[in-house]
Tab-separated table of C-alpha atoms in Angstrom:
chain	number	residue	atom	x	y	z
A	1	UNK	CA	0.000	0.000	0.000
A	2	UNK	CA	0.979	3.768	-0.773
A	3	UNK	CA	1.299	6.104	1.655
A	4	UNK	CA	-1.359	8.924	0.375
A	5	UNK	CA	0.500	11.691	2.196
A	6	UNK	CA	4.365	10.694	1.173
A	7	UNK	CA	2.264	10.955	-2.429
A	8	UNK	CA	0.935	14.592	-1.103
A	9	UNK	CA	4.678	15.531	-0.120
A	10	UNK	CA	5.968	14.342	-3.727
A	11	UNK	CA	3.588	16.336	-5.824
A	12	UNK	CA	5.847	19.530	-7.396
A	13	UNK	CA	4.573	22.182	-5.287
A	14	UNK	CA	7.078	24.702	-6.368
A	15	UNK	CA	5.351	24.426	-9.909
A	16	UNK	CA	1.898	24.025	-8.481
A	17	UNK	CA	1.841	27.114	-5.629
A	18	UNK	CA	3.294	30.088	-8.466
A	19	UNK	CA	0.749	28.884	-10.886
A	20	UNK	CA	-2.216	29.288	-8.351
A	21	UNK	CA	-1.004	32.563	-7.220
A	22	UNK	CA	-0.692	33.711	-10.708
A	23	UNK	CA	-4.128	32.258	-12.487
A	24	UNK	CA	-6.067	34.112	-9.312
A	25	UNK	CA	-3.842	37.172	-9.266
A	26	UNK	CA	-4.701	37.478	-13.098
A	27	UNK	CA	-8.795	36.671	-12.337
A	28	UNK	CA	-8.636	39.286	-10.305
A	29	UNK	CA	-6.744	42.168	-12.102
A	30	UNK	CA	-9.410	40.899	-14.975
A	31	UNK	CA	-12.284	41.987	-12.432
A	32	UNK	CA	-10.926	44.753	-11.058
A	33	UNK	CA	-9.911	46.328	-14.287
A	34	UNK	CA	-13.592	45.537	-15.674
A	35	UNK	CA	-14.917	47.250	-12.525
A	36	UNK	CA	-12.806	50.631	-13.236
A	37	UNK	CA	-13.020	50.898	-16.779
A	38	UNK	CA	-16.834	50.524	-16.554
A	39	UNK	CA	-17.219	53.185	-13.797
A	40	UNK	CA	-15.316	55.250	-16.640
A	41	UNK	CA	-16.850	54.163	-19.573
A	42	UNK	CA	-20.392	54.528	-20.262
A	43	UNK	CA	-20.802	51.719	-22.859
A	44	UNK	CA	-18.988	49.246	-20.975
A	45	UNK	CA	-21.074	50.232	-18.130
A	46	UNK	CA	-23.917	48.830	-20.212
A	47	UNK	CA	-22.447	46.049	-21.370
A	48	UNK	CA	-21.779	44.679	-17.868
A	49	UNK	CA	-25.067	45.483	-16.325
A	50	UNK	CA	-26.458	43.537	-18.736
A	51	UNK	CA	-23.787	40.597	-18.501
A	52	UNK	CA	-24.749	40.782	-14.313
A	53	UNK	CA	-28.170	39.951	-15.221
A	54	UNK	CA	-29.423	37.209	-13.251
A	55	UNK	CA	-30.126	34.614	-15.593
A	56	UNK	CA	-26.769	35.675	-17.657
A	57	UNK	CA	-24.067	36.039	-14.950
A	58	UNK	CA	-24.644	32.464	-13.908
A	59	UNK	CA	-23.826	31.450	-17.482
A	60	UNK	CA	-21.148	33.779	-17.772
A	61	UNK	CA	-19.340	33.615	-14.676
A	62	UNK	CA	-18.978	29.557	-14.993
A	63	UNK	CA	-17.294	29.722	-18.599
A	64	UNK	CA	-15.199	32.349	-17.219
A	65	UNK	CA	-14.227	30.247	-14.450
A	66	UNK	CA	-13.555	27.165	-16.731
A	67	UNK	CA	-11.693	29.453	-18.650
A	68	UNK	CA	-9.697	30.485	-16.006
A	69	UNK	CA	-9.080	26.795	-15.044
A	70	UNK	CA	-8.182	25.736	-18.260
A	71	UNK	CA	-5.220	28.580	-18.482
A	72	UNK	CA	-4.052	27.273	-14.899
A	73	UNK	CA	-3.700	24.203	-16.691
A	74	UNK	CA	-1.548	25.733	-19.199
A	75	UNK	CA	0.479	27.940	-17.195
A	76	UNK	CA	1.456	24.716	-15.553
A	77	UNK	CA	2.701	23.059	-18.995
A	78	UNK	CA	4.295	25.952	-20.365
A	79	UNK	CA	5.848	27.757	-17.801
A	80	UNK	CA	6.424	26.290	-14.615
A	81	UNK	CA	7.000	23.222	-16.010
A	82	UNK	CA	6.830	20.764	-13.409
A	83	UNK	CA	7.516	16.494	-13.496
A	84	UNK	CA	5.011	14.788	-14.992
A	85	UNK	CA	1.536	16.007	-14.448
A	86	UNK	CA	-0.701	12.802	-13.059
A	87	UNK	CA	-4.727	13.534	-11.950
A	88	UNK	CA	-3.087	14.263	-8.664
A	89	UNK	CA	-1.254	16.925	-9.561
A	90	UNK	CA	-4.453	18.422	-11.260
A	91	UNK	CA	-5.993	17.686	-7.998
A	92	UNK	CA	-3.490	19.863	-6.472
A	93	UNK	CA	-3.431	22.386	-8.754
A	94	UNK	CA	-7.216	23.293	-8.070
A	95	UNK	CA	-6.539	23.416	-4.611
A	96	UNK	CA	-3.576	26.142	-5.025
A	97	UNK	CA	-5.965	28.556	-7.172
A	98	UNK	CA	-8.534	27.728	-4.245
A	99	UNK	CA	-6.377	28.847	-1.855
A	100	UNK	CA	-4.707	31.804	-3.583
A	101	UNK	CA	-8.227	33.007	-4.292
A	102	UNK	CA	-9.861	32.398	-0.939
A	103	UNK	CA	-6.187	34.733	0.284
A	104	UNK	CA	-7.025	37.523	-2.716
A	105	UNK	CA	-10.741	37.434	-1.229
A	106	UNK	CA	-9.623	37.980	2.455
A	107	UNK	CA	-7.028	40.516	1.693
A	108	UNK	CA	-8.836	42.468	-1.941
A	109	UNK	CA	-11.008	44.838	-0.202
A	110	UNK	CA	-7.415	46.671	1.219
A	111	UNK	CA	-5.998	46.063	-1.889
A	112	UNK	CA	-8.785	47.535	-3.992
A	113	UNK	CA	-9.593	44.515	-5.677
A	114	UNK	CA	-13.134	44.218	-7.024
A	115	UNK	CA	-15.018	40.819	-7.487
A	116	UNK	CA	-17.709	40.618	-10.475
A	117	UNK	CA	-17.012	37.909	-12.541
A	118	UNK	CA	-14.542	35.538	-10.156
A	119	UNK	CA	-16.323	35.711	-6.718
A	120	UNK	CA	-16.176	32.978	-4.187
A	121	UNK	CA	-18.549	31.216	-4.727
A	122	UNK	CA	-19.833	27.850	-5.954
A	123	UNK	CA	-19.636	28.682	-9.634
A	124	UNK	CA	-16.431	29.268	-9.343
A	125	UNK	CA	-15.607	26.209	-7.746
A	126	UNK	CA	-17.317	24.074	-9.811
A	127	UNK	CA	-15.799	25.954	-12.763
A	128	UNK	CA	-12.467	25.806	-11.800
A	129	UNK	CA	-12.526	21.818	-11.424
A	130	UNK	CA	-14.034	21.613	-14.610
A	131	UNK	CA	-11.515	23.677	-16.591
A	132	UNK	CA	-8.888	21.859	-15.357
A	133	UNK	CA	-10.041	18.454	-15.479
A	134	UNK	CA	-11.540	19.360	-19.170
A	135	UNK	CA	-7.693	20.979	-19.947
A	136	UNK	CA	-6.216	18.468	-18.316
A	137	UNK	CA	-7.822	15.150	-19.654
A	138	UNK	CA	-5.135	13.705	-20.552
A	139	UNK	CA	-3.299	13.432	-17.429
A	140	UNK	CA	-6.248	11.715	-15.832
A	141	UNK	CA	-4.927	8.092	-16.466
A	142	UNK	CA	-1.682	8.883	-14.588
């Protein structure tokens, strides 16, 4: 029998930790430049009222947030380029943008970050996993 948490220990966490902190920095520099430049532009102003909808922003903010899984998953290949990825690592991966967005959440109100499209919430979540289980499909076997 493995040991599950020598397996935990082995994973490449110096890959796996700047990737997280980057994919949920970039999320939210994404929604806090969408929250500026529609205070200053009208039009975009429109634009996201509408997308913040209720029946809309549940359909947008998921595909954004499997989006924003799926480019963790790349950042990952291309440039922290870690051992080889297994579903484990993918497993690992979604809990490092988990955690570097639940510490963005906690700290962005005194940084000045604004929420609209990557809050905490379950659509993200659920989003996340999918992107990078969809992105990452191919490491599933491993």
């Amino acid at each position: 029998m493995s040991d599950p948490w020598q397996q935990f220990k082995a994973l490449p966490w110096r890959s796996l930790v700047p990737t997280g902190l980057l994919v949920a920095l970039l999320a939210a520099l994404f929604d806090t430049g969408l929250y500026y430049i529609g205070g200053a532009v009208a039009s975009v102003r429109e634009a996201l009222i509408i997308l913040l909808q209720p029946p809309l922003v549940l359909l947008v903010r998921l595909g954004l947030s499997i989006g924003l899984g799926m480019v963790a998953v790349i950042a990952l290949e291309v440039w922290f380029n870690p051992a080889p990825i297994y579903s484990g690592t993918l497993w690992a991966l979604f809990l490092c943008v988990l955690m570097a967005s639940v510490f963005l959440s906690f700290f962005g109100g005194s940084l000045g970050l604004r929420p609209l499209f990557f809050p905490l919430t379950d659509v993200f979540l659920i989003g996340t996993a999918v992107g990078i289980f969809w992105q990452g499909r191919r490491y599933w076997r491993y």
